[in-house]
mmCIF file of C-alpha atoms in Angstrom:
data_model
loop_
_atom_site.group_PDB
_atom_site.id
_atom_site.type_symbol
_atom_site.label_atom_id
_atom_site.label_comp_id
_atom_site.label_asym_id
_atom_site.label_seq_id
_atom_site.Cartn_x
_atom_site.Cartn_y
_atom_site.Cartn_z
ATOM 1 C CA MET Y 189 50.590 70.847 197.571
ATOM 2 C CA SER Y 190 48.946 69.813 194.297
ATOM 3 C CA THR Y 191 46.409 67.081 194.022
ATOM 4 C CA THR Y 192 45.865 64.886 191.013
ATOM 5 C CA ALA Y 193 42.345 63.888 190.099
ATOM 6 C CA ALA Y 194 41.692 60.201 190.064
ATOM 7 C CA LYS Y 195 41.440 58.784 186.591
ATOM 8 C CA SER Y 196 37.930 57.649 185.672
ATOM 9 C CA ALA Y 197 37.455 54.108 184.407
ATOM 10 C CA GLN Y 198 34.582 52.027 183.097
ATOM 11 C CA TRP Y 199 33.119 49.295 185.300
ATOM 12 C CA ALA Y 200 30.972 46.451 184.005
ATOM 13 C CA PHE Y 201 28.379 45.267 186.499
ATOM 14 C CA LYS Y 202 25.663 42.662 186.977
ATOM 15 C CA GLY Y 203 23.121 42.962 189.730
ATOM 16 C CA ILE Y 204 19.503 42.985 190.865
ATOM 17 C CA ASP Y 205 17.342 46.112 190.962
ATOM 18 C CA SER Y 206 14.673 46.936 193.545
ATOM 19 C CA SER Y 207 12.000 45.078 191.561
ATOM 20 C CA GLY Y 208 14.040 41.861 191.667
ATOM 21 C CA LYS Y 209 14.990 42.014 187.999
ATOM 22 C CA LYS Y 210 18.519 41.140 186.914
ATOM 23 C CA VAL Y 211 20.305 44.025 185.207
ATOM 24 C CA LYS Y 212 23.718 44.610 183.715
ATOM 25 C CA GLY Y 213 25.554 47.559 182.240
ATOM 26 C CA VAL Y 214 28.566 49.848 182.327
ATOM 27 C CA LEU Y 215 29.250 52.908 184.469
ATOM 28 C CA ASP Y 216 32.067 55.421 184.891
ATOM 29 C CA ALA Y 217 33.824 55.644 188.257
ATOM 30 C CA SER Y 218 37.307 56.449 189.536
ATOM 31 C CA SER Y 219 37.363 53.502 191.956
ATOM 32 C CA GLU Y 220 35.531 50.318 192.855
ATOM 33 C CA ALA Y 221 34.085 51.972 195.957
ATOM 34 C CA GLN Y 222 32.670 54.821 193.892
ATOM 35 C CA ALA Y 223 31.188 52.325 191.428
ATOM 36 C CA ILE Y 224 29.493 50.452 194.282
ATOM 37 C CA GLN Y 225 28.131 53.732 195.646
ATOM 38 C CA GLN Y 226 26.661 54.583 192.245
ATOM 39 C CA LEU Y 227 24.946 51.211 192.138
ATOM 40 C CA LYS Y 228 23.517 51.813 195.613
ATOM 41 C CA ASN Y 229 22.202 55.186 194.474
ATOM 42 C CA ARG Y 230 20.429 53.415 191.622
ATOM 43 C CA ALA Y 231 18.955 50.830 194.039
ATOM 44 C CA ILE Y 232 20.961 48.028 192.401
ATOM 45 C CA ILE Y 233 22.465 45.212 194.458
ATOM 46 C CA PRO Y 234 25.740 44.282 192.701
ATOM 47 C CA GLU Y 235 26.454 40.613 192.057
ATOM 48 C CA LYS Y 236 29.517 41.143 189.886
ATOM 49 C CA LEU Y 237 31.674 44.218 189.311
ATOM 50 C CA ALA Y 238 34.834 44.395 187.211
ATOM 51 C CA GLU Y 239 36.845 47.135 185.610
ATOM 52 C CA LYS Y 240 36.576 46.970 181.836
ATOM 53 C CA GLY Y 241 39.877 46.432 180.041
ATOM 54 C CA ALA Y 242 41.454 44.897 183.126
ATOM 55 C CA GLY Y 243 41.276 41.406 181.650
ATOM 56 C CA THR Y 244 43.659 39.894 179.159
ATOM 57 C CA GLY Y 245 43.289 37.887 176.006
ATOM 58 C CA LEU Y 246 39.697 36.870 175.247
ATOM 59 C CA ASN Y 247 38.457 38.369 178.487
ATOM 60 C CA GLN Y 248 39.416 41.875 177.444
ATOM 61 C CA GLU Y 249 36.933 43.964 175.494
ATOM 62 C CA ILE Y 250 38.592 45.457 172.435
ATOM 63 C CA ASN Y 251 37.214 48.696 171.018
ATOM 64 C CA ILE Y 252 38.937 49.939 167.882
ATOM 65 C CA PRO Y 253 38.140 53.610 167.215
ATOM 66 C CA GLY Y 254 36.228 54.095 163.970
ATOM 67 C CA LEU Y 255 35.330 50.395 163.635
ATOM 68 C CA GLU Y 256 32.565 50.225 166.203
ATOM 69 C CA LYS Y 257 29.122 49.668 164.748
ATOM 70 C CA ARG Y 258 27.085 52.844 164.939
ATOM 71 C CA PRO Y 259 23.566 52.513 166.353
ATOM 72 C CA SER Y 260 20.862 52.307 163.723
ATOM 73 C CA LEU Y 261 17.618 54.251 163.701
ATOM 74 C CA LYS Y 262 15.907 51.017 164.717
ATOM 75 C CA ASP Y 263 18.103 50.871 167.851
ATOM 76 C CA LEU Y 264 17.140 54.450 168.713
ATOM 77 C CA ALA Y 265 13.456 53.725 168.092
ATOM 78 C CA LEU Y 266 13.560 50.756 170.465
ATOM 79 C CA LEU Y 267 15.416 52.822 173.078
ATOM 80 C CA THR Y 268 12.920 55.689 173.015
ATOM 81 C CA ARG Y 269 9.929 53.314 172.998
ATOM 82 C CA GLN Y 270 11.218 51.566 176.112
ATOM 83 C CA LEU Y 271 11.929 54.889 177.831
ATOM 84 C CA ALA Y 272 8.466 56.203 176.933
ATOM 85 C CA THR Y 273 6.776 53.083 178.318
ATOM 86 C CA MET Y 274 8.643 53.215 181.628
ATOM 87 C CA VAL Y 275 8.318 56.983 182.116
ATOM 88 C CA SER Y 276 4.574 56.729 181.358
ATOM 89 C CA ALA Y 277 4.327 53.994 184.011
ATOM 90 C CA GLY Y 278 5.830 56.332 186.613
ATOM 91 C CA VAL Y 279 9.409 55.056 186.592
ATOM 92 C CA SER Y 280 11.929 57.836 187.173
ATOM 93 C CA LEU Y 281 13.945 58.894 184.142
ATOM 94 C CA LEU Y 282 17.285 57.974 185.713
ATOM 95 C CA ARG Y 283 16.106 54.521 186.671
ATOM 96 C CA ALA Y 284 14.568 54.011 183.229
ATOM 97 C CA LEU Y 285 17.890 54.939 181.603
ATOM 98 C CA ASN Y 286 19.748 52.451 183.788
ATOM 99 C CA ILE Y 287 17.258 49.682 182.989
ATOM 100 C CA VAL Y 288 17.299 50.162 179.209
ATOM 101 C CA GLN Y 289 21.080 50.515 179.221
ATOM 102 C CA ALA Y 290 21.397 46.917 180.364
ATOM 103 C CA GLN Y 291 19.249 45.724 177.433
ATOM 104 C CA ILE Y 292 21.021 47.542 174.595
ATOM 105 C CA ASP Y 293 23.023 45.309 172.261
ATOM 106 C CA ASN Y 294 24.920 48.045 170.408
ATOM 107 C CA THR Y 295 28.111 48.842 172.334
ATOM 108 C CA MET Y 296 28.349 52.470 171.225
ATOM 109 C CA LEU Y 297 24.723 53.226 172.120
ATOM 110 C CA ARG Y 298 24.989 51.412 175.458
ATOM 111 C CA ARG Y 299 28.042 53.481 176.378
ATOM 112 C CA THR Y 300 26.275 56.656 175.265
ATOM 113 C CA VAL Y 301 23.201 55.907 177.365
ATOM 114 C CA ALA Y 302 25.473 55.222 180.362
ATOM 115 C CA ASP Y 303 27.116 58.623 179.865
ATOM 116 C CA ILE Y 304 23.718 60.302 179.509
ATOM 117 C CA ALA Y 305 22.517 58.637 182.723
ATOM 118 C CA ALA Y 306 25.630 59.842 184.527
ATOM 119 C CA ARG Y 307 24.988 63.413 183.387
ATOM 120 C CA VAL Y 308 21.326 63.252 184.411
ATOM 121 C CA GLU Y 309 22.400 61.875 187.781
ATOM 122 C CA GLY Y 310 24.781 64.822 188.060
ATOM 123 C CA GLY Y 311 21.902 67.289 187.677
ATOM 124 C CA ALA Y 312 21.787 67.968 183.928
ATOM 125 C CA SER Y 313 18.461 67.944 182.107
ATOM 126 C CA PHE Y 314 17.735 65.015 179.810
ATOM 127 C CA SER Y 315 17.737 67.180 176.664
ATOM 128 C CA THR Y 316 21.033 68.830 177.637
ATOM 129 C CA ALA Y 317 22.618 65.421 178.188
ATOM 130 C CA LEU Y 318 21.326 64.202 174.818
ATOM 131 C CA GLU Y 319 22.672 67.318 173.101
ATOM 132 C CA GLU Y 320 26.224 66.404 174.079
ATOM 133 C CA PHE Y 321 26.185 63.398 171.704
ATOM 134 C CA PRO Y 322 25.292 64.891 168.283
ATOM 135 C CA LEU Y 323 26.904 62.020 166.358
ATOM 136 C CA ILE Y 324 24.620 59.488 168.049
ATOM 137 C CA ILE Y 325 21.434 61.361 168.990
ATOM 138 C CA PRO Y 326 19.522 63.054 166.112
ATOM 139 C CA PRO Y 327 18.608 66.750 166.599
ATOM 140 C CA ILE Y 328 14.892 66.028 166.333
ATOM 141 C CA MET Y 329 15.062 63.838 169.442
ATOM 142 C CA VAL Y 330 16.878 66.537 171.417
ATOM 143 C CA HIS Y 331 14.316 69.213 170.577
ATOM 144 C CA LEU Y 332 11.263 67.010 171.120
ATOM 145 C CA VAL Y 333 12.586 65.928 174.511
ATOM 146 C CA ARG Y 334 13.310 69.566 175.406
ATOM 147 C CA ALA Y 335 9.750 70.516 174.444
ATOM 148 C CA GLY Y 336 8.412 67.662 176.585
ATOM 149 C CA GLU Y 337 10.520 68.714 179.555
ATOM 150 C CA THR Y 338 9.371 72.330 179.239
ATOM 151 C CA GLY Y 339 5.689 71.432 178.843
ATOM 152 C CA GLY Y 340 5.654 68.643 181.396
ATOM 153 C CA PHE Y 341 4.811 65.854 178.920
ATOM 154 C CA LEU Y 342 8.138 64.033 178.561
ATOM 155 C CA ASP Y 343 6.400 60.663 178.229
ATOM 156 C CA ARG Y 344 4.312 61.858 175.258
ATOM 157 C CA SER Y 345 7.304 63.516 173.616
ATOM 158 C CA LEU Y 346 9.241 60.249 173.888
ATOM 159 C CA VAL Y 347 6.309 58.431 172.272
ATOM 160 C CA MET Y 348 6.416 60.985 169.424
ATOM 161 C CA VAL Y 349 10.151 60.392 168.998
ATOM 162 C CA ALA Y 350 9.637 56.620 168.938
ATOM 163 C CA ASP Y 351 6.778 56.908 166.413
ATOM 164 C CA ASN Y 352 8.898 59.182 164.231
ATOM 165 C CA PHE Y 353 11.922 56.858 164.300
ATOM 166 C CA GLU Y 354 9.788 53.778 163.619
ATOM 167 C CA ALA Y 355 8.102 55.472 160.649
ATOM 168 C CA GLU Y 356 11.506 56.524 159.295
ATOM 169 C CA THR Y 357 12.810 52.975 159.749
ATOM 170 C CA LYS Y 358 9.816 51.616 157.853
ATOM 171 C CA LEU Y 359 10.398 54.151 155.077
ATOM 172 C CA ARG Y 360 14.050 53.179 154.724
ATOM 173 C CA SER Y 361 13.125 49.495 154.633
ATOM 174 C CA LYS Y 362 10.772 50.128 151.708
ATOM 175 C CA VAL Y 363 13.498 51.940 149.791
ATOM 176 C CA LYS Y 364 16.062 49.239 150.492
ATOM 177 C CA ALA Y 365 13.607 46.578 149.337
ATOM 178 C CA ALA Y 366 13.122 48.445 146.046
ATOM 179 C CA LEU Y 367 16.846 48.916 145.412
ATOM 180 C CA THR Y 368 18.289 45.621 146.654
ATOM 181 C CA TYR Y 369 17.254 43.481 143.670
ATOM 182 C CA PRO Y 370 18.630 45.670 140.838
ATOM 183 C CA ILE Y 371 21.867 46.315 142.724
ATOM 184 C CA VAL Y 372 22.443 42.617 143.390
ATOM 185 C CA VAL Y 373 21.682 41.670 139.777
ATOM 186 C CA LEU Y 374 23.997 44.394 138.480
ATOM 187 C CA ILE Y 375 26.856 43.233 140.725
ATOM 188 C CA VAL Y 376 26.345 39.606 139.673
ATOM 189 C CA ALA Y 377 26.338 40.605 136.000
ATOM 190 C CA LEU Y 378 29.550 42.603 136.344
ATOM 191 C CA LEU Y 379 31.266 39.774 138.221
ATOM 192 C CA ALA Y 380 30.158 37.275 135.584
ATOM 193 C CA VAL Y 381 31.485 39.485 132.783
ATOM 194 C CA ALA Y 382 34.804 39.981 134.575
ATOM 195 C CA ALA Y 383 35.148 36.232 135.188
ATOM 196 C CA MET Y 384 34.496 35.438 131.529
ATOM 197 C CA LEU Y 385 36.975 38.060 130.347
ATOM 198 C CA ILE Y 386 39.699 36.844 132.717
ATOM 199 C CA PHE Y 387 39.279 33.060 132.548
ATOM 200 C CA ILE Y 388 37.210 32.024 129.510
ATOM 201 C CA VAL Y 389 38.083 34.466 126.726
ATOM 202 C CA PRO Y 390 41.858 33.662 126.876
ATOM 203 C CA VAL Y 391 41.054 29.961 126.286
ATOM 204 C CA PHE Y 392 39.033 30.789 123.187
ATOM 205 C CA GLU Y 393 41.660 33.286 122.046
ATOM 206 C CA LYS Y 394 44.336 30.581 122.022
ATOM 207 C CA MET Y 395 42.056 28.298 120.052
ATOM 208 C CA PHE Y 396 41.276 31.082 117.564
ATOM 209 C CA ALA Y 397 45.003 31.774 117.115
ATOM 210 C CA ASP Y 398 45.588 28.110 116.209
ATOM 211 C CA LEU Y 399 42.793 28.232 113.649
ATOM 212 C CA GLY Y 400 44.106 31.427 112.054
ATOM 213 C CA GLY Y 401 42.071 33.991 110.152
ATOM 214 C CA THR Y 402 40.569 37.361 111.115
ATOM 215 C CA LEU Y 403 38.318 37.547 114.128
ATOM 216 C CA PRO Y 404 34.845 39.141 113.854
ATOM 217 C CA ALA Y 405 34.510 42.601 115.409
ATOM 218 C CA PRO Y 406 32.508 41.432 118.512
ATOM 219 C CA THR Y 407 35.040 38.665 119.196
ATOM 220 C CA GLN Y 408 37.975 41.022 118.738
ATOM 221 C CA LEU Y 409 36.329 43.441 121.191
ATOM 222 C CA LEU Y 410 36.164 40.700 123.833
ATOM 223 C CA VAL Y 411 39.778 39.734 123.199
ATOM 224 C CA ASP Y 412 40.924 43.355 123.560
ATOM 225 C CA LEU Y 413 38.926 43.727 126.787
ATOM 226 C CA SER Y 414 40.458 40.493 128.089
ATOM 227 C CA HIS Y 415 43.966 41.853 127.425
ATOM 228 C CA ALA Y 416 43.096 45.089 129.227
ATOM 229 C CA MET Y 417 41.573 43.444 132.316
ATOM 230 C CA PRO Y 418 44.887 42.769 134.184
ATOM 231 C CA ILE Y 419 45.625 46.493 133.934
ATOM 232 C CA VAL Y 420 42.150 47.999 134.090
ATOM 233 C CA LEU Y 421 40.772 45.880 136.956
ATOM 234 C CA PRO Y 422 43.405 46.908 139.582
ATOM 235 C CA ILE Y 423 43.015 50.541 138.505
ATOM 236 C CA LEU Y 424 39.241 50.305 138.869
ATOM 237 C CA LEU Y 425 39.591 48.698 142.303
ATOM 238 C CA VAL Y 426 41.975 51.428 143.492
ATOM 239 C CA LEU Y 427 39.732 54.156 142.101
ATOM 240 C CA GLY Y 428 36.700 52.501 143.692
ATOM 241 C CA VAL Y 429 38.328 52.365 147.131
ATOM 242 C CA ALA Y 430 39.607 55.949 146.776
ATOM 243 C CA TRP Y 431 36.157 57.151 145.734
ATOM 244 C CA ALA Y 432 34.495 55.300 148.642
ATOM 245 C CA ILE Y 433 36.897 56.931 151.120
ATOM 246 C CA TRP Y 434 36.406 60.365 149.565
ATOM 247 C CA TRP Y 435 32.631 59.951 149.455
ATOM 248 C CA GLY Y 436 32.484 58.838 153.081
ATOM 249 C CA ARG Y 437 34.330 61.980 154.153
ATOM 250 C CA ASN Y 438 32.650 64.498 151.854
ATOM 251 C CA LYS Y 439 29.124 63.255 151.126
ATOM 252 C CA ASN Y 440 27.615 65.512 153.805
ATOM 253 C CA THR Y 441 29.544 68.660 152.894
ATOM 254 C CA GLU Y 442 27.626 71.638 151.550
ATOM 255 C CA ALA Y 443 29.486 71.704 148.215
ATOM 256 C CA VAL Y 444 28.800 68.041 147.440
ATOM 257 C CA ARG Y 445 25.169 68.060 148.553
ATOM 258 C CA ARG Y 446 24.472 71.202 146.519
ATOM 259 C CA VAL Y 447 25.382 69.205 143.395
ATOM 260 C CA VAL Y 448 24.257 65.670 144.259
ATOM 261 C CA ASP Y 449 20.915 66.251 146.010
ATOM 262 C CA PRO Y 450 19.205 68.017 143.071
ATOM 263 C CA LEU Y 451 20.341 65.165 140.815
ATOM 264 C CA LYS Y 452 18.716 62.650 143.172
ATOM 265 C CA LEU Y 453 15.365 64.319 142.527
ATOM 266 C CA LYS Y 454 15.822 64.498 138.726
ATOM 267 C CA VAL Y 455 17.420 61.154 137.880
ATOM 268 C CA PRO Y 456 15.177 59.022 135.615
ATOM 269 C CA VAL Y 457 12.971 56.394 137.286
ATOM 270 C CA PHE Y 458 14.328 56.988 140.812
ATOM 271 C CA GLY Y 459 13.861 60.783 140.840
ATOM 272 C CA LYS Y 460 10.144 60.686 141.651
ATOM 273 C CA LEU Y 461 10.735 58.106 144.361
ATOM 274 C CA ASN Y 462 13.466 60.215 145.959
ATOM 275 C CA THR Y 463 11.164 63.260 145.864
ATOM 276 C CA LYS Y 464 8.349 61.357 147.596
ATOM 277 C CA ILE Y 465 10.801 60.117 150.228
ATOM 278 C CA ALA Y 466 12.061 63.656 150.911
ATOM 279 C CA LEU Y 467 8.498 64.990 151.195
ATOM 280 C CA THR Y 468 7.473 62.141 153.494
ATOM 281 C CA ARG Y 469 10.396 62.817 155.804
ATOM 282 C CA PHE Y 470 9.735 66.574 155.816
ATOM 283 C CA THR Y 471 5.990 66.403 156.498
ATOM 284 C CA ARG Y 472 6.283 63.764 159.219
ATOM 285 C CA ASN Y 473 9.114 65.519 161.059
ATOM 286 C CA PHE Y 474 7.363 68.889 160.764
ATOM 287 C CA ALA Y 475 4.092 67.415 162.073
ATOM 288 C CA THR Y 476 5.875 65.799 165.004
ATOM 289 C CA MET Y 477 7.662 68.998 165.953
ATOM 290 C CA LEU Y 478 4.508 71.131 165.821
ATOM 291 C CA ALA Y 479 2.471 68.541 167.727
ATOM 292 C CA SER Y 480 5.020 68.638 170.541
ATOM 293 C CA GLY Y 481 4.750 72.418 170.856
ATOM 294 C CA VAL Y 482 8.013 73.444 169.183
ATOM 295 C CA PRO Y 483 7.736 76.993 167.716
ATOM 296 C CA ILE Y 484 7.223 77.091 163.947
ATOM 297 C CA LEU Y 485 10.478 78.858 163.066
ATOM 298 C CA GLN Y 486 12.514 76.512 165.239
ATOM 299 C CA ALA Y 487 10.634 73.508 163.817
ATOM 300 C CA LEU Y 488 11.370 74.633 160.240
ATOM 301 C CA SER Y 489 15.055 74.961 161.088
ATOM 302 C CA ILE Y 490 15.185 71.482 162.624
ATOM 303 C CA VAL Y 491 13.268 69.664 159.864
ATOM 304 C CA GLY Y 492 15.447 71.411 157.298
ATOM 305 C CA ALA Y 493 18.570 70.068 158.987
ATOM 306 C CA THR Y 494 17.078 66.549 159.232
ATOM 307 C CA SER Y 495 15.531 66.409 155.726
ATOM 308 C CA ASP Y 496 18.670 64.741 154.284
ATOM 309 C CA ASN Y 497 18.268 66.750 151.068
ATOM 310 C CA HIS Y 498 19.874 70.088 150.219
ATOM 311 C CA VAL Y 499 16.948 71.146 148.006
ATOM 312 C CA ILE Y 500 14.470 70.741 150.891
ATOM 313 C CA SER Y 501 16.721 72.411 153.466
ATOM 314 C CA SER Y 502 17.535 75.410 151.234
ATOM 315 C CA SER Y 503 13.849 75.824 150.352
ATOM 316 C CA LEU Y 504 12.900 75.739 154.030
ATOM 317 C CA ARG Y 505 15.364 78.511 154.782
ATOM 318 C CA LYS Y 506 13.402 80.686 152.338
ATOM 319 C CA VAL Y 507 10.154 79.550 153.972
ATOM 320 C CA GLN Y 508 11.565 80.659 157.338
ATOM 321 C CA ASP Y 509 12.310 84.086 155.914
ATOM 322 C CA GLY Y 510 8.740 84.346 154.649
ATOM 323 C CA VAL Y 511 7.272 83.328 158.018
ATOM 324 C CA ARG Y 512 9.491 85.894 159.773
ATOM 325 C CA GLU Y 513 8.061 88.550 157.483
ATOM 326 C CA GLY Y 514 4.548 87.572 158.542
ATOM 327 C CA ARG Y 515 3.436 85.516 155.550
ATOM 328 C CA PRO Y 516 1.436 82.286 156.131
ATOM 329 C CA ILE Y 517 3.354 79.009 155.964
ATOM 330 C CA GLY Y 518 1.285 77.753 153.037
ATOM 331 C CA GLU Y 519 2.016 80.880 151.016
ATOM 332 C CA SER Y 520 5.723 80.623 151.824
ATOM 333 C CA LEU Y 521 5.798 76.939 150.825
ATOM 334 C CA ALA Y 522 4.109 77.806 147.519
ATOM 335 C CA GLN Y 523 7.104 79.950 146.569
ATOM 336 C CA ALA Y 524 9.327 76.840 146.457
ATOM 337 C CA GLU Y 525 8.918 74.531 143.452
ATOM 338 C CA ILE Y 526 9.807 71.409 145.432
ATOM 339 C CA PHE Y 527 6.574 71.458 147.446
ATOM 340 C CA PRO Y 528 3.525 70.157 145.487
ATOM 341 C CA ASP Y 529 0.203 72.000 145.372
ATOM 342 C CA MET Y 530 -1.496 69.345 147.487
ATOM 343 C CA LEU Y 531 0.988 69.857 150.334
ATOM 344 C CA VAL Y 532 0.619 73.633 150.093
ATOM 345 C CA GLN Y 533 -3.188 73.389 150.151
ATOM 346 C CA MET Y 534 -3.194 70.977 153.105
ATOM 347 C CA VAL Y 535 -0.916 73.283 155.096
ATOM 348 C CA GLY Y 536 -3.121 76.266 154.199
ATOM 349 C CA ILE Y 537 -6.240 74.436 155.389
ATOM 350 C CA GLY Y 538 -4.421 73.417 158.561
ATOM 351 C CA GLU Y 539 -3.478 77.035 159.263
ATOM 352 C CA GLU Y 540 -7.069 78.194 158.813
ATOM 353 C CA SER Y 541 -8.493 75.437 161.022
ATOM 354 C CA GLY Y 542 -5.715 75.489 163.639
ATOM 355 C CA SER Y 543 -4.822 71.843 162.998
ATOM 356 C CA ILE Y 544 -1.717 72.152 160.855
ATOM 357 C CA ASP Y 545 0.038 69.282 162.634
ATOM 358 C CA GLN Y 546 -2.860 66.916 161.884
ATOM 359 C CA MET Y 547 -2.972 67.974 158.243
ATOM 360 C CA LEU Y 548 0.765 67.418 157.940
ATOM 361 C CA GLU Y 549 0.423 63.981 159.513
ATOM 362 C CA LYS Y 550 -2.275 63.028 157.006
ATOM 363 C CA THR Y 551 -0.082 64.336 154.190
ATOM 364 C CA ALA Y 552 2.857 62.304 155.508
ATOM 365 C CA ASP Y 553 0.676 59.162 155.531
ATOM 366 C CA PHE Y 554 -0.360 59.900 151.946
ATOM 367 C CA TYR Y 555 3.223 60.286 150.751
ATOM 368 C CA ASP Y 556 4.212 57.203 152.738
ATOM 369 C CA ASP Y 557 1.602 55.183 150.836
ATOM 370 C CA GLU Y 558 2.883 56.725 147.605
ATOM 371 C CA VAL Y 559 6.427 55.603 148.428
ATOM 372 C CA GLU Y 560 5.221 52.068 149.148
ATOM 373 C CA THR Y 561 3.256 51.950 145.880
ATOM 374 C CA MET Y 562 6.127 53.360 143.828
ATOM 375 C CA SER Y 563 8.594 50.977 145.470
ATOM 376 C CA SER Y 564 6.425 47.987 144.556
ATOM 377 C CA GLN Y 565 5.959 49.248 140.997
ATOM 378 C CA LEU Y 566 9.661 49.963 140.657
ATOM 379 C CA THR Y 567 10.590 46.478 141.840
ATOM 380 C CA ALA Y 568 8.048 44.882 139.486
ATOM 381 C CA MET Y 569 9.380 46.942 136.566
ATOM 382 C CA LEU Y 570 13.086 46.470 137.286
ATOM 383 C CA GLU Y 571 12.993 42.687 137.735
ATOM 384 C CA PRO Y 572 12.273 41.848 134.055
ATOM 385 C CA LEU Y 573 14.492 44.706 132.846
ATOM 386 C CA MET Y 574 17.457 43.460 134.869
ATOM 387 C CA ILE Y 575 16.860 39.882 133.687
ATOM 388 C CA VAL Y 576 16.815 41.085 130.062
ATOM 389 C CA PHE Y 577 19.935 43.185 130.672
ATOM 390 C CA MET Y 578 21.874 40.324 132.261
ATOM 391 C CA GLY Y 579 20.702 37.809 129.659
ATOM 392 C CA GLY Y 580 21.531 40.162 126.780
ATOM 393 C CA LEU Y 581 25.000 40.925 128.149
ATOM 394 C CA LEU Y 582 25.974 37.309 128.722
ATOM 395 C CA GLY Y 583 24.259 36.265 125.485
ATOM 396 C CA PHE Y 584 26.311 38.792 123.513
ATOM 397 C CA MET Y 585 29.539 37.438 125.001
ATOM 398 C CA ILE Y 586 28.623 33.823 124.243
ATOM 399 C CA VAL Y 587 27.618 34.609 120.655
ATOM 400 C CA ALA Y 588 30.791 36.676 120.146
ATOM 401 C CA LEU Y 589 32.932 33.755 121.360
ATOM 402 C CA TYR Y 590 31.265 31.270 119.034
ATOM 403 C CA MET Y 591 31.065 33.486 115.944
ATOM 404 C CA PRO Y 592 34.544 32.418 114.648
ATOM 405 C CA MET Y 593 33.483 28.767 114.920
ATOM 406 C CA PHE Y 594 30.322 29.463 112.946
ATOM 407 C CA MET Y 595 32.401 31.174 110.280
ATOM 408 C CA ILE Y 596 34.774 28.197 110.090
ATOM 409 C CA PHE Y 597 31.890 25.745 109.774
ATOM 410 C CA GLN Y 598 30.415 27.875 106.953
ATOM 411 C CA GLU Y 599 33.759 27.884 105.129
ATOM 412 C CA ILE Y 600 34.069 24.075 105.520
ATOM 413 C CA GLN Y 601 30.521 23.575 104.174
ATOM 414 C CA SER Y 602 31.219 25.877 101.193
ATOM 415 C CA MET Y 603 34.333 23.905 100.193
#
């Protein structure tokens, strides 16, 4: 006789834990009785328990694959900080996971944490459970947690992960702040130009046709662009959507990154900023890995994969080869052009003094300050340039539209 395994379902619950605090979350169970038993095992008294998806209409949670909001690095930083605080206070890891799960706003991350808690409850190690969700959990978190589990300092490793994520979040915020203004101004300028070509230029064109005569070259250029807009604009929109879809699918492939990433470091104005960002990310991640006790070769492999730049990752593969051959890290870094002399010297001093992680942390702080300074300078420089660009573009269009009138007035005055 064959038996069929009961189908697992998700159950949303609200209850009170052993400390008297109200909690809520989602768990996987094949039946209501099994869900209640899981809550009892977690020392949670259920107040409400319902199978997710069992409702209808507005009561039913709708999850469309591919459209769920992915958790941000800020969400992960908050998660790890909460876990580190509770584990440091003596709360068991499983209970800490169940508590933070109820406080997570992001649906995808909350479901992931529930799955991780279920695996930990089933006997898996925390790092092994994290490793099963590579699209949500960054590799650096998996390896730092594994190092903490092995060395018996999980709470400190979680603090390192939280510090790393928070620093990365701060770095990204600085970059976004530097780029937001020029991007917004450029979009506004393009929209203004398109609106004038579509709605305003045809009005002037009709008036010019009634007046007769030959249009000046700038005016004729605007008229020709206006005629082309009904054809060109849909083509540009289709190409833009097609490019966005292609880029979303291929931006992380080896072939694309081999071409694009070097350009990011060489592009005028933004190249130096991108280089500082890549170096900041590398030095901070490398310092964190070494401070947690991860072996150097493994740490180099991980920070190369998380550097988000093909130039850094390919250079670190060569550094790994040098370290395997017995050469010092500083000497191996010096062979790659991407790493500045200051970084090489700081690593060399750290190797000699046995404090390479501290030297890397100081270097990361230095580059972080450099990024902040360059971001502020870039914003201050781009603001007037973008204003001049937008004013010049719109000014050219206005002058071009009124040039035929000026010519007519000159002819009338000369008569």
